[in-house]
Amino acid sequence: MAGKISNKEVEKQLASFIVKETMKQNKSNFQIQVTKAFQKVKREMLLEFMNHPVTREILGGPNASNESNTLNGYGNLFSFIGFNEGDDPIEAILDLLNNSEIHSSNTSNSGIMFTISIPSKQAIFAATPLPWASGRSWSEAIERGLSGLGYYLNRENLNNSNSGTGIQVKSVLRRGAKYKPVKYISTLINEYTKKFKNIDKTIIISKTL
């Protein structure tokens, strides 16, 4: 026959139960707060990418202006790079960025470990091949440089043009014309890796997408 449990023991067990339940609730609230903070930073990342002059210019298609000033104001990146009319080169990058996720796992009775998965710049470069050179990335070339600006002709209704408004000719049209590299994907990923880490010190960044 079991012995009688003292009031003191009951109070001790009740106090232990209350502490455990409080810790669970605190962990749940903390997880919600961190997840909300992640979603906020993710939205900021997507907005910054979509508002980048290069992104806006390429989204503008073959008749866009050179908002990024990479081509010294002549033509536009869509036709200079050689995309086909109707292409959406930005979609692949946007999909990767939008697939960024946060995961949590219990590491102890009092703590939660968070892991955020975001695309690496290498993953984005691999998903953005140049239309005429599959071994090279146009999003990486935006940062490093593109050749042939002096031979680039921008005009409406061009024959043999993928975009319809841009073509490379055999003779130099503008001597000394040089493409101007600009910060793009690498800067975005580096900036938001830091911002995601600043959400909480328990965050681990995983660039595996």
Coordinates of C-alpha atoms in Angstrom, one line a residue:
M1 CA 0.0 0.0 0.0
A2 CA 1.5 3.3 -1.0
G3 CA 2.3 5.8 1.7
K4 CA 0.6 9.1 2.1
I5 CA 2.2 12.0 0.2
S6 CA 2.8 15.0 2.4
N7 CA 1.5 18.4 1.6
K8 CA 5.1 19.6 1.3
E9 CA 5.8 17.0 -1.4
V10 CA 2.6 17.9 -3.3
E11 CA 3.6 21.6 -3.2
K12 CA 7.1 20.7 -4.4
Q13 CA 5.7 18.6 -7.4
L14 CA 3.2 21.3 -8.2
A15 CA 5.9 24.0 -8.1
S16 CA 8.1 21.9 -10.4
F17 CA 5.2 21.4 -12.8
I18 CA 4.4 25.1 -12.9
V19 CA 8.1 25.9 -13.6
K20 CA 8.2 23.4 -16.5
E21 CA 4.9 24.7 -18.0
T22 CA 6.1 28.2 -17.7
M23 CA 9.4 27.3 -19.4
K24 CA 7.5 25.6 -22.2
Q25 CA 5.3 28.7 -22.6
N26 CA 8.3 31.0 -22.6
K27 CA 10.0 28.9 -25.2
S28 CA 6.9 28.9 -27.4
N29 CA 6.6 32.7 -27.1
F30 CA 10.3 33.1 -27.9
Q31 CA 10.0 30.9 -30.9
I32 CA 7.0 32.9 -32.2
Q33 CA 9.0 36.1 -31.7
V34 CA 12.1 34.8 -33.5
T35 CA 9.9 33.5 -36.4
K36 CA 8.2 36.8 -36.8
A37 CA 11.6 38.6 -36.8
F38 CA 12.8 36.2 -39.4
Q39 CA 9.8 36.8 -41.7
K40 CA 10.3 40.6 -41.3
V41 CA 14.0 40.3 -42.4
K42 CA 13.1 38.0 -45.2
R43 CA 10.5 40.5 -46.5
E44 CA 13.2 43.2 -46.3
M45 CA 15.6 41.0 -48.3
L46 CA 13.1 40.3 -51.0
L47 CA 12.1 44.0 -51.3
E48 CA 15.7 45.1 -51.5
F49 CA 16.4 42.6 -54.2
M50 CA 13.3 43.6 -56.2
N51 CA 14.1 47.3 -55.8
H52 CA 17.7 47.0 -56.9
P53 CA 18.3 49.0 -60.1
V54 CA 19.6 45.9 -61.9
T55 CA 16.6 43.9 -61.0
R56 CA 14.2 46.6 -62.0
E57 CA 16.0 47.2 -65.3
I58 CA 15.9 43.5 -66.3
L59 CA 12.3 43.2 -65.3
G60 CA 11.7 46.2 -67.6
G61 CA 12.5 43.9 -70.6
P62 CA 14.0 44.8 -73.9
N63 CA 12.7 48.4 -74.0
A64 CA 13.9 49.4 -70.5
S65 CA 16.2 52.3 -69.8
N66 CA 19.7 51.7 -68.3
E67 CA 18.6 52.5 -64.8
S68 CA 21.7 50.8 -63.3
N69 CA 24.0 52.9 -65.5
T70 CA 26.1 49.8 -66.1
L71 CA 26.0 50.6 -69.8
N72 CA 26.7 54.3 -69.5
G73 CA 23.0 55.0 -70.2
Y74 CA 22.9 53.3 -73.6
G75 CA 20.3 50.5 -74.2
N76 CA 19.5 48.1 -71.3
L77 CA 20.8 45.0 -69.6
F78 CA 18.1 42.8 -70.9
S79 CA 19.0 43.2 -74.5
F80 CA 22.8 43.6 -73.9
I81 CA 23.0 40.3 -72.0
G82 CA 20.9 38.7 -74.8
F83 CA 17.8 37.4 -73.1
N84 CA 15.0 36.2 -75.3
E85 CA 12.0 38.4 -75.5
G86 CA 9.4 37.2 -73.0
D87 CA 12.0 35.7 -70.6
D88 CA 11.9 36.3 -66.9
P89 CA 15.5 36.0 -65.7
I90 CA 14.7 37.3 -62.3
E91 CA 12.3 34.5 -61.4
A92 CA 15.1 31.9 -60.6
I93 CA 16.7 34.3 -58.1
L94 CA 13.4 35.3 -56.5
D95 CA 12.5 31.6 -56.1
L96 CA 15.7 30.9 -54.3
L97 CA 15.5 33.9 -52.0
N98 CA 11.8 33.1 -51.2
N99 CA 12.7 29.6 -50.2
S100 CA 14.7 30.8 -47.3
E101 CA 13.5 29.1 -44.1
I102 CA 13.9 29.0 -40.3
H103 CA 14.0 25.8 -38.3
S104 CA 14.1 25.3 -34.6
S105 CA 15.2 22.4 -32.4
N106 CA 15.3 21.9 -28.6
T107 CA 18.9 21.8 -27.4
S108 CA 18.1 21.7 -23.6
N109 CA 15.2 22.1 -21.2
S110 CA 15.7 25.8 -21.3
G111 CA 16.9 26.7 -24.8
I112 CA 16.0 26.5 -28.5
M113 CA 18.5 26.4 -31.4
F114 CA 17.4 28.1 -34.6
T115 CA 18.8 27.4 -38.0
I116 CA 18.1 29.7 -41.0
S117 CA 18.6 28.3 -44.5
I118 CA 19.3 30.9 -47.2
P119 CA 20.7 30.6 -50.7
S120 CA 24.4 31.0 -51.1
K121 CA 25.7 33.4 -53.8
Q122 CA 27.2 30.3 -55.6
A123 CA 23.7 28.7 -55.7
I124 CA 22.2 31.9 -57.3
F125 CA 25.1 32.1 -59.8
A126 CA 24.5 28.5 -60.8
A127 CA 20.8 29.2 -61.4
T128 CA 21.5 32.2 -63.6
P129 CA 23.4 31.1 -66.7
L130 CA 24.2 33.5 -69.5
P131 CA 21.9 32.8 -72.5
W132 CA 24.9 32.3 -74.8
A133 CA 27.4 30.7 -72.3
S134 CA 25.8 28.2 -69.9
G135 CA 29.1 27.9 -68.0
R136 CA 28.9 31.6 -66.9
S137 CA 26.5 33.4 -64.7
W138 CA 24.9 36.7 -65.8
S139 CA 24.2 37.7 -62.1
E140 CA 27.9 37.1 -61.3
A141 CA 28.9 39.0 -64.5
I142 CA 26.8 42.0 -63.3
E143 CA 29.3 42.3 -60.4
R144 CA 32.5 41.3 -62.3
G145 CA 31.9 42.8 -65.7
L146 CA 30.6 42.1 -69.2
S147 CA 32.6 42.6 -72.4
G148 CA 31.4 43.8 -75.8
L149 CA 29.7 47.1 -74.9
G150 CA 31.5 48.9 -77.8
Y151 CA 29.9 46.4 -80.2
Y152 CA 26.4 46.6 -78.8
L153 CA 23.7 48.0 -80.9
N154 CA 20.4 48.9 -79.3
R155 CA 17.5 49.6 -81.7
E156 CA 13.9 48.5 -82.0
N157 CA 12.9 45.6 -84.4
L158 CA 16.4 44.3 -85.0
N159 CA 16.7 41.1 -87.1
N160 CA 18.6 38.2 -85.6
S161 CA 18.2 39.7 -82.1
N162 CA 17.0 37.4 -79.2
S163 CA 15.5 40.3 -77.3
G164 CA 14.3 42.2 -80.4
T165 CA 16.2 45.4 -79.5
G166 CA 19.8 44.4 -79.0
I167 CA 22.6 42.8 -81.1
Q168 CA 26.3 42.5 -81.2
V169 CA 27.8 43.9 -84.5
K170 CA 31.2 43.2 -86.0
S171 CA 32.4 46.8 -86.1
V172 CA 33.1 49.0 -83.0
L173 CA 30.3 51.5 -82.5
R174 CA 31.6 53.3 -79.4
R175 CA 35.3 53.2 -78.8
G176 CA 36.3 53.2 -75.1
A177 CA 32.8 52.1 -74.0
K178 CA 33.1 50.0 -70.9
Y179 CA 30.6 48.1 -68.8
K180 CA 30.5 49.4 -65.2
P181 CA 30.3 46.6 -62.6
V182 CA 27.9 47.1 -59.7
K183 CA 27.2 45.4 -56.4
Y184 CA 24.4 42.9 -56.6
I185 CA 23.9 39.3 -55.4
S186 CA 27.1 38.9 -53.3
T187 CA 26.4 42.1 -51.4
L188 CA 22.8 41.2 -50.8
I189 CA 23.6 37.7 -49.4
N190 CA 26.4 39.0 -47.2
E191 CA 24.2 41.8 -45.8
Y192 CA 21.3 39.6 -45.0
T193 CA 23.4 36.8 -43.5
K194 CA 24.4 39.4 -40.9
K195 CA 20.9 40.6 -40.4
F196 CA 19.5 37.1 -39.9
K197 CA 22.3 36.4 -37.4
N198 CA 21.4 39.6 -35.5
I199 CA 17.9 38.3 -34.8
D200 CA 19.2 36.2 -32.0
K201 CA 22.6 34.8 -30.9
T202 CA 21.4 31.2 -31.1
I203 CA 20.9 31.6 -34.9
I204 CA 23.0 29.4 -37.2
I205 CA 23.1 30.3 -40.9
S206 CA 23.0 27.5 -43.4
K207 CA 23.7 28.3 -47.0
T208 CA 22.6 25.0 -48.5
L209 CA 19.7 25.9 -50.9

